[in-house]
PDB file as gemmi writes it, atoms N, CA and C in Angstrom:
CRYST1    1.000    1.000    1.000  90.00  90.00  90.00 P 1                      
ATOM      1  N   MET A   1      18.749  -2.771  -7.524  1.00  0.00           N  
ATOM      2  CA  MET A   1      17.997  -1.871  -6.677  1.00  0.00           C  
ATOM      3  C   MET A   1      16.802  -2.625  -6.086  1.00  0.00           C  
ATOM      4  N   PRO A   2      16.588  -2.539  -4.783  1.00  0.00           N  
ATOM      5  CA  PRO A   2      15.454  -3.230  -4.161  1.00  0.00           C  
ATOM      6  C   PRO A   2      14.123  -2.631  -4.623  1.00  0.00           C  
ATOM      7  N   HIS A   3      13.118  -3.466  -4.655  1.00  0.00           N  
ATOM      8  CA  HIS A   3      11.784  -2.978  -4.991  1.00  0.00           C  
ATOM      9  C   HIS A   3      10.737  -3.740  -4.190  1.00  0.00           C  
ATOM     10  N   ILE A   4       9.578  -3.160  -4.114  1.00  0.00           N  
ATOM     11  CA  ILE A   4       8.466  -3.772  -3.382  1.00  0.00           C  
ATOM     12  C   ILE A   4       7.843  -4.834  -4.264  1.00  0.00           C  
ATOM     13  N   ILE A   5       7.683  -6.014  -3.721  1.00  0.00           N  
ATOM     14  CA  ILE A   5       7.099  -7.130  -4.461  1.00  0.00           C  
ATOM     15  C   ILE A   5       5.624  -7.294  -4.109  1.00  0.00           C  
ATOM     16  N   LYS A   6       5.322  -7.120  -2.820  1.00  0.00           N  
ATOM     17  CA  LYS A   6       3.962  -7.392  -2.352  1.00  0.00           C  
ATOM     18  C   LYS A   6       3.636  -6.502  -1.165  1.00  0.00           C  
ATOM     19  N   VAL A   7       2.395  -6.057  -1.106  1.00  0.00           N  
ATOM     20  CA  VAL A   7       1.903  -5.283   0.031  1.00  0.00           C  
ATOM     21  C   VAL A   7       0.681  -6.006   0.572  1.00  0.00           C  
ATOM     22  N   THR A   8       0.653  -6.223   1.872  1.00  0.00           N  
ATOM     23  CA  THR A   8      -0.510  -6.804   2.524  1.00  0.00           C  
ATOM     24  C   THR A   8      -1.007  -5.816   3.569  1.00  0.00           C  
ATOM     25  N   LEU A   9      -2.248  -5.382   3.414  1.00  0.00           N  
ATOM     26  CA  LEU A   9      -2.862  -4.471   4.373  1.00  0.00           C  
ATOM     27  C   LEU A   9      -3.854  -5.263   5.215  1.00  0.00           C  
ATOM     28  N   LYS A  10      -3.730  -5.130   6.513  1.00  0.00           N  
ATOM     29  CA  LYS A  10      -4.623  -5.839   7.426  1.00  0.00           C  
ATOM     30  C   LYS A  10      -5.146  -4.836   8.439  1.00  0.00           C  
ATOM     31  N   ASN A  11      -6.460  -4.629   8.442  1.00  0.00           N  
ATOM     32  CA  ASN A  11      -7.113  -3.667   9.329  1.00  0.00           C  
ATOM     33  C   ASN A  11      -6.470  -2.281   9.224  1.00  0.00           C  
ATOM     34  N   PHE A  12      -6.256  -1.833   8.011  1.00  0.00           N  
ATOM     35  CA  PHE A  12      -5.696  -0.506   7.770  1.00  0.00           C  
ATOM     36  C   PHE A  12      -6.719   0.314   7.003  1.00  0.00           C  
ATOM     37  N   LYS A  13      -7.176   1.378   7.641  1.00  0.00           N  
ATOM     38  CA  LYS A  13      -8.203   2.251   7.072  1.00  0.00           C  
ATOM     39  C   LYS A  13      -9.379   1.424   6.583  1.00  0.00           C  
ATOM     40  N   LYS A  14      -9.726   1.476   5.304  1.00  0.00           N  
ATOM     41  CA  LYS A  14     -10.922   0.788   4.823  1.00  0.00           C  
ATOM     42  C   LYS A  14     -10.685  -0.692   4.504  1.00  0.00           C  
ATOM     43  N   PHE A  15      -9.443  -1.160   4.616  1.00  0.00           N  
ATOM     44  CA  PHE A  15      -9.104  -2.521   4.223  1.00  0.00           C  
ATOM     45  C   PHE A  15      -9.091  -3.469   5.417  1.00  0.00           C  
ATOM     46  N   LYS A  16      -9.949  -4.467   5.409  1.00  0.00           N  
ATOM     47  CA  LYS A  16      -9.896  -5.526   6.427  1.00  0.00           C  
ATOM     48  C   LYS A  16      -8.691  -6.425   6.133  1.00  0.00           C  
ATOM     49  N   LEU A  17      -8.605  -6.883   4.896  1.00  0.00           N  
ATOM     50  CA  LEU A  17      -7.465  -7.676   4.431  1.00  0.00           C  
ATOM     51  C   LEU A  17      -7.360  -7.483   2.925  1.00  0.00           C  
ATOM     52  N   TYR A  18      -6.197  -7.021   2.484  1.00  0.00           N  
ATOM     53  CA  TYR A  18      -6.005  -6.744   1.057  1.00  0.00           C  
ATOM     54  C   TYR A  18      -4.566  -7.026   0.689  1.00  0.00           C  
ATOM     55  N   GLU A  19      -4.365  -7.793  -0.378  1.00  0.00           N  
ATOM     56  CA  GLU A  19      -3.031  -8.101  -0.871  1.00  0.00           C  
ATOM     57  C   GLU A  19      -2.859  -7.532  -2.265  1.00  0.00           C  
ATOM     58  N   LEU A  20      -1.705  -6.951  -2.488  1.00  0.00           N  
ATOM     59  CA  LEU A  20      -1.411  -6.324  -3.768  1.00  0.00           C  
ATOM     60  C   LEU A  20      -0.013  -6.758  -4.197  1.00  0.00           C  
ATOM     61  N   ASN A  21       0.095  -7.373  -5.366  1.00  0.00           N  
ATOM     62  CA  ASN A  21       1.384  -7.817  -5.900  1.00  0.00           C  
ATOM     63  C   ASN A  21       1.874  -6.812  -6.921  1.00  0.00           C  
ATOM     64  N   PHE A  22       3.147  -6.465  -6.833  1.00  0.00           N  
ATOM     65  CA  PHE A  22       3.756  -5.518  -7.752  1.00  0.00           C  
ATOM     66  C   PHE A  22       4.695  -6.239  -8.701  1.00  0.00           C  
ATOM     67  N   GLY A  23       4.789  -5.722  -9.925  1.00  0.00           N  
ATOM     68  CA  GLY A  23       5.732  -6.249 -10.907  1.00  0.00           C  
ATOM     69  C   GLY A  23       7.084  -5.575 -10.727  1.00  0.00           C  
ATOM     70  N   PRO A  24       8.107  -6.076 -11.411  1.00  0.00           N  
ATOM     71  CA  PRO A  24       9.454  -5.519 -11.246  1.00  0.00           C  
ATOM     72  C   PRO A  24       9.637  -4.160 -11.915  1.00  0.00           C  
ATOM     73  N   ASP A  25       8.743  -3.799 -12.828  1.00  0.00           N  
ATOM     74  CA  ASP A  25       8.855  -2.515 -13.518  1.00  0.00           C  
ATOM     75  C   ASP A  25       7.897  -1.506 -12.891  1.00  0.00           C  
ATOM     76  N   ARG A  26       7.331  -0.657 -13.666  1.00  0.00           N  
ATOM     77  CA  ARG A  26       6.390   0.351 -13.169  1.00  0.00           C  
ATOM     78  C   ARG A  26       5.053  -0.273 -12.829  1.00  0.00           C  
ATOM     79  N   ASN A  27       4.430   0.300 -11.800  1.00  0.00           N  
ATOM     80  CA  ASN A  27       3.105  -0.135 -11.378  1.00  0.00           C  
ATOM     81  C   ASN A  27       2.239   1.104 -11.211  1.00  0.00           C  
ATOM     82  N   ILE A  28       0.999   0.998 -11.614  1.00  0.00           N  
ATOM     83  CA  ILE A  28       0.077   2.127 -11.550  1.00  0.00           C  
ATOM     84  C   ILE A  28      -1.147   1.727 -10.752  1.00  0.00           C  
ATOM     85  N   LEU A  29      -1.530   2.576  -9.808  1.00  0.00           N  
ATOM     86  CA  LEU A  29      -2.758   2.351  -9.051  1.00  0.00           C  
ATOM     87  C   LEU A  29      -3.881   3.143  -9.714  1.00  0.00           C  
ATOM     88  N   ILE A  30      -4.913   2.452 -10.154  1.00  0.00           N  
ATOM     89  CA  ILE A  30      -6.043   3.082 -10.817  1.00  0.00           C  
ATOM     90  C   ILE A  30      -7.310   2.664 -10.089  1.00  0.00           C  
ATOM     91  N   GLY A  31      -8.181   3.631  -9.841  1.00  0.00           N  
ATOM     92  CA  GLY A  31      -9.452   3.313  -9.202  1.00  0.00           C  
ATOM     93  C   GLY A  31     -10.309   4.549  -9.046  1.00  0.00           C  
ATOM     94  N   ASP A  32     -11.551   4.331  -8.714  1.00  0.00           N  
ATOM     95  CA  ASP A  32     -12.484   5.427  -8.482  1.00  0.00           C  
ATOM     96  C   ASP A  32     -12.068   6.222  -7.250  1.00  0.00           C  
ATOM     97  N   ASN A  33     -12.687   7.373  -7.070  1.00  0.00           N  
ATOM     98  CA  ASN A  33     -12.486   8.148  -5.846  1.00  0.00           C  
ATOM     99  C   ASN A  33     -12.886   7.301  -4.644  1.00  0.00           C  
ATOM    100  N   GLU A  34     -12.146   7.444  -3.564  1.00  0.00           N  
ATOM    101  CA  GLU A  34     -12.394   6.703  -2.322  1.00  0.00           C  
ATOM    102  C   GLU A  34     -12.202   5.190  -2.473  1.00  0.00           C  
ATOM    103  N   ALA A  35     -11.434   4.766  -3.471  1.00  0.00           N  
ATOM    104  CA  ALA A  35     -11.179   3.335  -3.673  1.00  0.00           C  
ATOM    105  C   ALA A  35     -10.071   2.823  -2.764  1.00  0.00           C  
ATOM    106  N   GLY A  36      -9.207   3.741  -2.269  1.00  0.00           N  
ATOM    107  CA  GLY A  36      -8.132   3.334  -1.374  1.00  0.00           C  
ATOM    108  C   GLY A  36      -6.734   3.479  -1.944  1.00  0.00           C  
ATOM    109  N   LYS A  37      -6.598   4.140  -3.077  1.00  0.00           N  
ATOM    110  CA  LYS A  37      -5.267   4.317  -3.694  1.00  0.00           C  
ATOM    111  C   LYS A  37      -4.315   5.055  -2.764  1.00  0.00           C  
ATOM    112  N   SER A  38      -4.772   6.154  -2.198  1.00  0.00           N  
ATOM    113  CA  SER A  38      -3.921   6.930  -1.280  1.00  0.00           C  
ATOM    114  C   SER A  38      -3.633   6.162   0.000  1.00  0.00           C  
ATOM    115  N   SER A  39      -4.572   5.352   0.435  1.00  0.00           N  
ATOM    116  CA  SER A  39      -4.353   4.526   1.630  1.00  0.00           C  
ATOM    117  C   SER A  39      -3.235   3.527   1.404  1.00  0.00           C  
ATOM    118  N   ILE A  40      -3.172   2.955   0.221  1.00  0.00           N  
ATOM    119  CA  ILE A  40      -2.101   2.010  -0.119  1.00  0.00           C  
ATOM    120  C   ILE A  40      -0.755   2.725  -0.089  1.00  0.00           C  
ATOM    121  N   LEU A  41      -0.691   3.906  -0.685  1.00  0.00           N  
ATOM    122  CA  LEU A  41       0.559   4.674  -0.691  1.00  0.00           C  
ATOM    123  C   LEU A  41       0.954   5.113   0.718  1.00  0.00           C  
ATOM    124  N   THR A  42      -0.022   5.480   1.537  1.00  0.00           N  
ATOM    125  CA  THR A  42       0.256   5.858   2.928  1.00  0.00           C  
ATOM    126  C   THR A  42       0.819   4.679   3.706  1.00  0.00           C  
ATOM    127  N   ALA A  43       0.254   3.510   3.518  1.00  0.00           N  
ATOM    128  CA  ALA A  43       0.747   2.305   4.204  1.00  0.00           C  
ATOM    129  C   ALA A  43       2.195   2.009   3.815  1.00  0.00           C  
ATOM    130  N   ILE A  44       2.495   2.139   2.539  1.00  0.00           N  
ATOM    131  CA  ILE A  44       3.871   1.915   2.078  1.00  0.00           C  
ATOM    132  C   ILE A  44       4.808   2.957   2.695  1.00  0.00           C  
ATOM    133  N   GLU A  45       4.380   4.203   2.682  1.00  0.00           N  
ATOM    134  CA  GLU A  45       5.206   5.278   3.250  1.00  0.00           C  
ATOM    135  C   GLU A  45       5.463   5.061   4.739  1.00  0.00           C  
ATOM    136  N   LEU A  46       4.437   4.701   5.486  1.00  0.00           N  
ATOM    137  CA  LEU A  46       4.601   4.467   6.926  1.00  0.00           C  
ATOM    138  C   LEU A  46       5.539   3.301   7.197  1.00  0.00           C  
ATOM    139  N   THR A  47       5.424   2.278   6.392  1.00  0.00           N  
ATOM    140  CA  THR A  47       6.286   1.104   6.577  1.00  0.00           C  
ATOM    141  C   THR A  47       7.748   1.427   6.268  1.00  0.00           C  
ATOM    142  N   LEU A  48       7.974   2.114   5.170  1.00  0.00           N  
ATOM    143  CA  LEU A  48       9.350   2.421   4.772  1.00  0.00           C  
ATOM    144  C   LEU A  48      10.006   3.457   5.671  1.00  0.00           C  
ATOM    145  N   SER A  49       9.215   4.372   6.220  1.00  0.00           N  
ATOM    146  CA  SER A  49       9.793   5.394   7.085  1.00  0.00           C  
ATOM    147  C   SER A  49       9.831   4.968   8.547  1.00  0.00           C  
ATOM    148  N   GLU A  50       9.250   3.807   8.820  1.00  0.00           N  
ATOM    149  CA  GLU A  50       9.199   3.241  10.178  1.00  0.00           C  
ATOM    150  C   GLU A  50       8.535   4.167  11.180  1.00  0.00           C  
ATOM    151  N   VAL A  51       7.609   4.962  10.714  1.00  0.00           N  
ATOM    152  CA  VAL A  51       6.846   5.859  11.595  1.00  0.00           C  
ATOM    153  C   VAL A  51       5.646   5.081  12.110  1.00  0.00           C  
ATOM    154  N   ARG A  52       5.385   5.187  13.375  1.00  0.00           N  
ATOM    155  CA  ARG A  52       4.232   4.510  13.964  1.00  0.00           C  
ATOM    156  C   ARG A  52       3.252   5.572  14.467  1.00  0.00           C  
ATOM    157  N   ARG A  53       2.044   5.525  13.966  1.00  0.00           N  
ATOM    158  CA  ARG A  53       0.990   6.447  14.399  1.00  0.00           C  
ATOM    159  C   ARG A  53      -0.160   5.640  14.946  1.00  0.00           C  
ATOM    160  N   LYS A  54      -0.929   6.265  15.833  1.00  0.00           N  
ATOM    161  CA  LYS A  54      -2.114   5.598  16.384  1.00  0.00           C  
ATOM    162  C   LYS A  54      -3.274   5.745  15.450  1.00  0.00           C  
TER     163      LYS A  54                                                      
END                                                                             
């Protein structure tokens, strides 16, 4: 089964440049409020669904 290995966000919401490496098993995003956890998930969702928004 395919899985995400790495996510690179560039000029997306609060991230100028951010790289996140994922392991082959479960991965958990942990952080304070407004840290960008939902932004990371949104970026993944937009990429996988091929939806383009302004």
